[in-house]
Tab-separated table of C-alpha atoms and ligand atoms in Angstrom:
chain	number	residue	atom	x	y	z
A	19	MET	CA	-14.544	-4.419	5.614
A	20	ALA	CA	-17.126	-1.714	6.232
A	21	GLU	CA	-17.537	-2.837	9.828
A	22	ARG	CA	-13.884	-2.726	10.818
A	23	THR	CA	-12.379	0.717	10.533
A	24	PRO	CA	-10.346	1.378	13.673
A	25	TRP	CA	-8.314	3.810	11.585
A	26	SER	CA	-11.335	6.020	11.155
A	27	LEU	CA	-11.008	9.526	12.545
A	28	SER	CA	-14.701	9.855	13.174
A	29	GLY	CA	-14.366	8.334	16.662
A	30	ALA	CA	-11.784	10.916	17.748
A	31	LEU	CA	-13.616	13.739	16.034
A	32	ARG	CA	-17.190	12.757	16.736
A	33	GLY	CA	-17.418	15.062	19.751
A	34	MET	CA	-16.000	17.914	17.741
A	35	PHE	CA	-18.289	17.456	14.754
A	36	ALA	CA	-21.284	17.166	17.103
A	37	LYS	CA	-20.631	20.564	18.705
A	38	LYS	CA	-22.898	23.507	17.975
A	39	THR	CA	-20.172	25.735	16.637
A	40	ILE	CA	-16.546	25.879	15.555
A	41	ASP	CA	-14.387	27.574	18.218
A	42	GLU	CA	-10.696	27.830	19.174
A	43	THR	CA	-10.637	24.383	20.845
A	44	THR	CA	-11.810	22.896	17.551
A	45	TRP	CA	-8.430	23.543	15.961
A	46	ASP	CA	-6.450	22.022	18.828
A	47	ASP	CA	-8.727	18.995	18.899
A	48	LEU	CA	-8.393	18.563	15.167
A	49	GLU	CA	-4.606	18.849	15.293
A	50	ASP	CA	-4.403	16.295	18.122
A	51	ALA	CA	-6.629	13.868	16.248
A	52	LEU	CA	-4.603	14.128	13.040
A	53	ILE	CA	-1.270	13.703	14.806
A	54	HIS	CA	-2.648	10.758	16.755
A	55	ALA	CA	-3.803	9.164	13.506
A	56	ASP	CA	-0.259	9.479	12.089
A	57	PHE	CA	-0.808	12.154	9.484
A	58	GLY	CA	2.679	13.352	10.451
A	59	PRO	CA	3.473	16.957	11.451
A	60	ASP	CA	3.784	18.372	7.924
A	61	VAL	CA	0.520	17.051	6.539
A	62	THR	CA	-1.288	17.878	9.799
A	63	GLU	CA	-0.162	21.490	9.637
A	64	GLU	CA	-1.126	21.832	5.990
A	65	VAL	CA	-4.535	20.243	6.502
A	66	VAL	CA	-5.339	22.385	9.549
A	67	ASP	CA	-4.137	25.611	7.867
A	68	ASP	CA	-6.101	24.805	4.751
A	69	LEU	CA	-9.275	24.186	6.768
A	70	ARG	CA	-8.874	27.365	8.804
A	71	ALA	CA	-8.550	29.361	5.588
A	72	LYS	CA	-11.636	27.726	4.097
A	73	VAL	CA	-13.690	28.278	7.244
A	74	GLU	CA	-12.763	31.949	7.142
A	75	ARG	CA	-13.415	32.265	3.456
A	76	TYR	CA	-16.859	30.689	3.655
A	77	LYS	CA	-17.617	32.341	7.003
A	78	THR	CA	-19.064	29.153	8.434
A	79	THR	CA	-19.299	28.206	12.103
A	80	ASP	CA	-20.936	24.823	11.539
A	81	PRO	CA	-18.738	21.809	12.457
A	82	LYS	CA	-20.624	19.773	9.834
A	83	ASP	CA	-19.126	22.040	7.164
A	84	LEU	CA	-15.730	21.413	8.691
A	85	GLN	CA	-16.263	17.670	8.475
A	86	ARG	CA	-17.243	17.908	4.811
A	87	MET	CA	-14.293	20.172	3.987
A	88	LEU	CA	-11.891	17.836	5.798
A	89	ARG	CA	-13.237	14.861	3.864
A	90	GLU	CA	-13.018	16.679	0.534
A	91	GLY	CA	-9.555	18.043	1.305
A	92	ILE	CA	-8.246	14.567	2.116
A	93	GLU	CA	-9.771	13.106	-1.025
A	94	GLU	CA	-8.255	15.873	-3.125
A	95	ARG	CA	-4.787	15.296	-1.656
A	96	LEU	CA	-4.994	11.553	-2.224
A	97	ALA	CA	-6.353	11.922	-5.746
A	98	LYS	CA	-3.260	13.856	-6.858
A	99	LEU	CA	-1.563	10.520	-7.483
A	100	ASP	CA	-2.970	7.865	-9.802
A	101	PRO	CA	-3.725	4.629	-7.896
A	102	THR	CA	-4.366	2.529	-11.017
A	103	LEU	CA	-2.293	-0.633	-11.413
A	104	LYS	CA	-0.651	-0.756	-14.832
A	105	LEU	CA	-1.018	-4.364	-15.837
A	106	THR	CA	-1.615	-4.187	-19.573
A	107	GLU	CA	1.652	-5.799	-20.761
A	108	ARG	CA	1.564	-9.532	-21.465
A	109	PRO	CA	3.002	-10.875	-19.358
A	110	ALA	CA	2.692	-8.059	-16.827
A	111	VAL	CA	5.563	-8.615	-14.421
A	112	VAL	CA	5.081	-7.334	-10.885
A	113	LEU	CA	7.953	-7.341	-8.386
A	114	VAL	CA	6.838	-7.284	-4.770
A	115	VAL	CA	9.398	-5.817	-2.364
A	116	GLY	CA	9.532	-4.875	1.309
A	117	VAL	CA	11.087	-5.935	4.608
A	118	ASN	CA	10.218	-9.211	6.297
A	119	GLY	CA	7.071	-9.242	8.376
A	120	VAL	CA	5.213	-6.434	6.612
A	121	GLY	CA	2.837	-8.877	4.923
A	122	LYS	CA	4.504	-9.450	1.571
A	123	THR	CA	3.662	-13.146	1.247
A	124	THR	CA	0.092	-12.639	2.384
A	125	THR	CA	-0.313	-9.756	-0.056
A	126	ILE	CA	0.916	-11.850	-2.981
A	127	GLY	CA	-1.571	-14.588	-2.067
A	128	LYS	CA	-4.448	-12.141	-1.787
A	129	PHE	CA	-3.423	-10.312	-4.943
A	130	ALA	CA	-3.208	-13.577	-6.898
A	131	ARG	CA	-6.717	-14.432	-5.770
A	132	PHE	CA	-7.963	-10.941	-6.623
A	133	LEU	CA	-6.567	-11.333	-10.160
A	134	ARG	CA	-8.031	-14.827	-10.479
A	135	THR	CA	-11.479	-13.417	-9.828
A	136	TYR	CA	-10.906	-11.363	-12.989
A	137	ASP	CA	-9.966	-14.593	-14.780
A	138	ARG	CA	-6.332	-13.666	-15.157
A	139	LYS	CA	-3.822	-16.476	-15.590
A	140	VAL	CA	-1.353	-15.785	-12.794
A	141	LEU	CA	2.099	-17.207	-12.039
A	142	ILE	CA	3.990	-16.594	-8.802
A	143	GLY	CA	7.793	-16.675	-8.611
A	144	ALA	CA	9.347	-17.514	-5.231
A	145	ALA	CA	12.540	-15.474	-5.473
A	146	ASP	CA	13.039	-15.204	-1.704
A	147	THR	CA	15.224	-18.276	-1.892
A	148	PHE	CA	17.061	-18.197	1.416
A	149	ARG	CA	14.153	-18.948	3.694
A	150	ALA	CA	12.735	-22.395	2.928
A	151	ALA	CA	9.797	-21.571	5.168
A	152	ALA	CA	9.045	-18.485	3.089
A	153	VAL	CA	8.839	-20.578	-0.075
A	154	GLU	CA	6.511	-23.066	1.635
A	155	GLN	CA	4.295	-20.292	2.941
A	156	LEU	CA	4.084	-18.749	-0.495
A	157	ALA	CA	3.273	-22.140	-2.043
A	158	THR	CA	0.404	-22.528	0.428
A	159	TRP	CA	-0.967	-19.130	-0.589
A	160	ALA	CA	-0.591	-20.016	-4.288
A	161	GLU	CA	-2.621	-23.159	-3.718
A	162	ARG	CA	-5.313	-21.245	-1.826
A	163	ALA	CA	-5.484	-18.664	-4.597
A	164	GLY	CA	-5.583	-21.394	-7.260
A	165	VAL	CA	-2.492	-20.220	-9.157
A	166	ASP	CA	0.811	-21.798	-10.158
A	167	ILE	CA	4.191	-21.113	-8.594
A	168	VAL	CA	7.830	-21.472	-9.640
A	169	ARG	CA	9.984	-22.532	-6.695
A	170	PRO	CA	13.760	-22.455	-6.375
A	171	GLN	CA	15.337	-25.770	-7.321
A	172	ALA	CA	17.570	-25.564	-4.266
A	173	GLN	CA	17.617	-23.448	-1.164
A	174	GLY	CA	19.726	-20.362	-1.758
A	175	GLN	CA	19.494	-20.556	-5.560
A	176	ASP	CA	20.245	-17.165	-7.108
A	177	PRO	CA	16.972	-15.202	-6.698
A	178	ALA	CA	17.493	-13.580	-10.108
A	179	SER	CA	17.593	-16.991	-11.775
A	180	VAL	CA	14.265	-17.952	-10.168
A	181	ALA	CA	12.811	-14.672	-11.415
A	182	PHE	CA	14.212	-15.407	-14.885
A	183	GLN	CA	12.733	-18.907	-14.958
A	184	THR	CA	9.382	-17.572	-13.790
A	185	VAL	CA	9.130	-14.975	-16.536
A	186	GLU	CA	10.380	-17.479	-19.109
A	187	LYS	CA	7.676	-19.960	-18.119
A	188	ALA	CA	5.074	-17.183	-18.188
A	189	LYS	CA	6.056	-16.240	-21.733
A	190	ASN	CA	6.163	-19.825	-22.969
A	191	GLU	CA	2.899	-20.866	-21.364
A	192	GLY	CA	0.778	-17.771	-21.770
A	193	TYR	CA	0.525	-16.560	-18.187
A	194	GLU	CA	-0.847	-13.023	-18.128
A	195	ILE	CA	0.419	-11.734	-14.806
A	196	VAL	CA	3.594	-12.673	-12.948
A	197	LEU	CA	4.006	-11.867	-9.250
A	198	ILE	CA	7.577	-12.175	-8.022
A	199	ASP	CA	8.261	-12.391	-4.301
A	200	THR	CA	11.630	-11.033	-3.189
A	201	ALA	CA	13.716	-11.210	-0.039
A	202	GLY	CA	13.300	-8.698	2.763
A	203	ARG	CA	16.361	-9.029	4.963
A	204	LEU	CA	17.024	-5.503	6.053
A	205	GLN	CA	20.136	-6.484	8.039
A	206	THR	CA	22.033	-6.581	4.783
A	207	LYS	CA	20.522	-3.541	3.134
A	208	GLY	CA	23.290	-3.090	0.572
A	209	GLY	CA	23.156	-6.762	-0.360
A	210	LEU	CA	19.398	-6.715	-0.587
A	211	MET	CA	19.332	-3.676	-2.856
A	212	ASP	CA	21.988	-5.262	-5.111
A	213	GLU	CA	19.888	-8.417	-5.237
A	214	LEU	CA	16.791	-6.438	-6.240
A	215	SER	CA	18.727	-4.569	-8.926
A	216	LYS	CA	19.972	-7.850	-10.340
A	217	ILE	CA	16.459	-9.291	-10.405
A	218	ARG	CA	15.276	-6.192	-12.242
A	219	ARG	CA	18.050	-6.393	-14.810
A	220	VAL	CA	17.527	-10.080	-15.473
A	221	VAL	CA	13.746	-9.776	-15.753
A	222	GLU	CA	13.947	-6.753	-18.034
A	223	LYS	CA	15.943	-8.792	-20.534
A	224	GLN	CA	12.777	-10.790	-21.118
A	225	ALA	CA	9.872	-8.486	-20.385
A	226	PRO	CA	9.277	-4.950	-19.170
A	227	ILE	CA	8.513	-4.662	-15.473
A	228	ALA	CA	4.933	-3.471	-15.152
A	229	GLU	CA	4.966	-2.583	-11.460
A	230	VAL	CA	7.326	-2.675	-8.488
A	231	LEU	CA	5.077	-2.748	-5.433
A	232	LEU	CA	6.550	-1.839	-2.061
A	233	VAL	CA	4.630	-3.381	0.823
A	234	LEU	CA	4.459	-1.279	3.994
A	235	ASP	CA	2.893	-2.142	7.339
A	236	ALA	CA	0.545	0.688	8.335
A	237	THR	CA	0.997	-0.072	12.029
A	238	THR	CA	4.691	0.893	11.858
A	239	GLY	CA	3.626	4.443	11.070
A	240	GLN	CA	6.399	6.938	10.529
A	241	ASN	CA	9.105	4.248	10.942
A	242	GLY	CA	7.792	2.638	7.800
A	243	LEU	CA	8.687	5.789	5.922
A	244	ALA	CA	12.383	5.373	6.682
A	245	GLN	CA	12.254	1.815	5.338
A	246	ALA	CA	10.458	3.013	2.248
A	247	GLU	CA	13.194	5.434	1.298
A	248	ALA	CA	15.862	2.814	0.635
A	249	PHE	CA	13.553	0.801	-1.578
A	250	ILE	CA	12.337	3.853	-3.441
A	251	GLU	CA	15.882	4.944	-4.075
A	252	HIS	CA	17.133	1.577	-5.287
A	253	ALA	CA	14.256	-0.610	-6.405
A	254	GLY	CA	12.315	1.633	-8.795
A	255	VAL	CA	9.084	1.446	-6.782
A	256	THR	CA	5.952	2.353	-8.799
A	257	GLY	CA	3.274	1.727	-6.189
A	258	LEU	CA	2.709	1.113	-2.500
A	259	VAL	CA	0.691	-1.568	-0.771
A	260	LEU	CA	-0.397	-0.681	2.758
A	261	THR	CA	-1.118	-3.707	4.905
A	262	LYS	CA	-2.665	-4.153	8.355
A	263	LEU	CA	-4.841	-1.082	8.120
A	264	ASP	CA	-7.501	-3.160	9.893
A	265	GLY	CA	-5.411	-3.333	13.041
A	266	SER	CA	-4.227	0.237	12.966
A	267	ALA	CA	-5.571	3.441	14.430
A	268	LYS	CA	-3.273	5.232	12.038
A	269	GLY	CA	-5.261	5.823	8.870
A	270	GLY	CA	-3.489	9.154	8.438
A	271	PHE	CA	-0.351	7.208	7.536
A	272	VAL	CA	-1.913	6.855	4.104
A	273	LEU	CA	-1.593	10.608	3.575
A	274	ALA	CA	1.805	10.875	5.215
A	275	VAL	CA	3.275	8.126	3.076
A	276	GLN	CA	1.968	9.514	-0.222
A	277	ASP	CA	3.112	12.988	0.767
A	278	LYS	CA	6.643	11.923	1.694
A	279	THR	CA	7.243	9.461	-1.102
A	280	GLY	CA	5.232	10.941	-3.968
A	281	ILE	CA	4.283	7.370	-4.867
A	282	PRO	CA	0.639	6.288	-5.096
A	283	ILE	CA	-0.924	3.670	-2.893
A	284	LYS	CA	-2.301	1.017	-5.215
A	285	LEU	CA	-3.540	-1.698	-2.882
A	286	VAL	CA	-4.715	-1.853	0.708
A	287	GLY	CA	-4.685	-4.912	2.995
A	288	GLN	CA	-7.265	-4.996	5.726
A	289	GLY	CA	-7.103	-8.444	7.235
A	290	GLU	CA	-5.412	-11.830	7.126
A	291	GLY	CA	-8.003	-13.508	4.927
A	292	ILE	CA	-7.578	-14.138	1.213
A	293	GLY	CA	-10.315	-11.643	0.352
A	294	ASP	CA	-8.932	-8.820	2.480
A	295	LEU	CA	-7.180	-6.836	-0.231
A	296	THR	CA	-8.719	-4.015	-2.219
A	297	GLY	CA	-7.668	-1.392	-4.702
A	298	PHE	CA	-7.197	2.084	-3.304
A	299	THR	CA	-9.967	4.579	-3.969
A	300	PRO	CA	-9.374	8.087	-2.556
A	301	HIS	CA	-13.091	8.855	-2.385
A	302	VAL	CA	-13.951	5.715	-0.426
A	303	PHE	CA	-10.941	6.090	1.833
A	304	ALA	CA	-11.679	9.742	2.688
A	305	GLN	CA	-15.300	8.878	3.383
A	306	LYS	CA	-14.328	6.093	5.766
A	307	LEU	CA	-11.602	8.086	7.443
A	308	VAL	CA	-13.615	11.206	8.167
A	309	GLY	CA	-17.177	9.886	8.107
B	6	GDP	P1	6.225	-11.229	5.045
B	6	GDP	O1	7.315	-11.642	5.967
B	6	GDP	O2	6.365	-9.794	4.644
B	6	GDP	O3	6.045	-12.118	3.881
B	6	GDP	O4	4.880	-11.224	5.922
B	6	GDP	P2	3.672	-12.256	5.970
B	6	GDP	O5	2.878	-12.197	4.706
B	6	GDP	O6	4.172	-13.572	6.414
B	6	GDP	O7	2.771	-11.569	7.104
B	6	GDP	C1	3.240	-11.332	8.419
B	6	GDP	C2	2.038	-11.355	9.367
B	6	GDP	O8	1.183	-10.256	9.076
B	6	GDP	C3	1.168	-12.601	9.220
B	6	GDP	O9	0.753	-12.989	10.501
B	6	GDP	C4	-0.022	-12.117	8.401
B	6	GDP	O10	-1.198	-12.850	8.657
B	6	GDP	C5	-0.157	-10.689	8.872
B	6	GDP	N1	-0.819	-9.816	7.895
B	6	GDP	C6	-0.481	-9.606	6.612
B	6	GDP	N2	-1.303	-8.706	6.031
B	6	GDP	C7	-2.207	-8.321	6.964
B	6	GDP	C8	-3.315	-7.404	7.003
B	6	GDP	O11	-3.668	-6.702	6.041
B	6	GDP	N3	-3.984	-7.317	8.199
B	6	GDP	C9	-3.617	-8.031	9.284
B	6	GDP	N4	-4.330	-7.883	10.409
B	6	GDP	N5	-2.580	-8.886	9.302
B	6	GDP	C10	-1.884	-9.041	8.156
């Protein structure tokens, strides 16, 4: 992971940080780099204003100071929200939501493996029941991760009933963490949100929902934010998972998305392999982003 950081700003800013002194072009260059990296106009303006004020206050002209202040400022912004997964309930039920193609199935597979490495007994529920291929793909990931899965008994079975059966099995058989995949057909947004609400209601009759994780594709940048809103409004999202950061030059999306949604990023996907999922650590992220 350390080798592949195309989302790092340090490439775009290297020239600037290597200069002898901070001058007027510095601020334009910085603004361009942040916009290009998908910080979004609001966060970009705040970050640049904040840095200008600090540079004045500390009367520095050294671009190295600017780099350090940028890194610290980004870390501080990100650390305002708590990225810790709350998985203490037994079973801890996690609903995974998001539109098709963002990397939901892959994330569940990676997450299951991640939890297995901590010796957790994990059960996956395949509640995206309309796409037979989706169930098969999820089953393949479950096998790779070495965890069990509850499949629909028939294609198109009520997703809420699959979720119910999954949680029931988890309670009866002592599974510690339940990951429930859900549908992501955005064409029928109203229907999808109703379906998610029903799943929530049915699950909550048996166990509290520990987390609702919304998966977002970092390469979709600001468009992903529009998608996020509907889920946040209707699905009770508690955390975000950003996928495909490895293929994106848009690391600033991390700040934009936390700023706009007020919801913490809890997991980050950086590749298609089963090991390419990590928790989100503001300090590490800021360090990698800014250098
Ligand atoms: P779903 O429709 O949301 O379930 O999406 P999938 O899990 O099937 O993923 C869609 C595509 O994105 C697949 O080709 C995955 O291999 C790919 N993908 C998922 N997560 C990542 C990631 O973190 N990095 C990269 N590069 N590709 C990813």
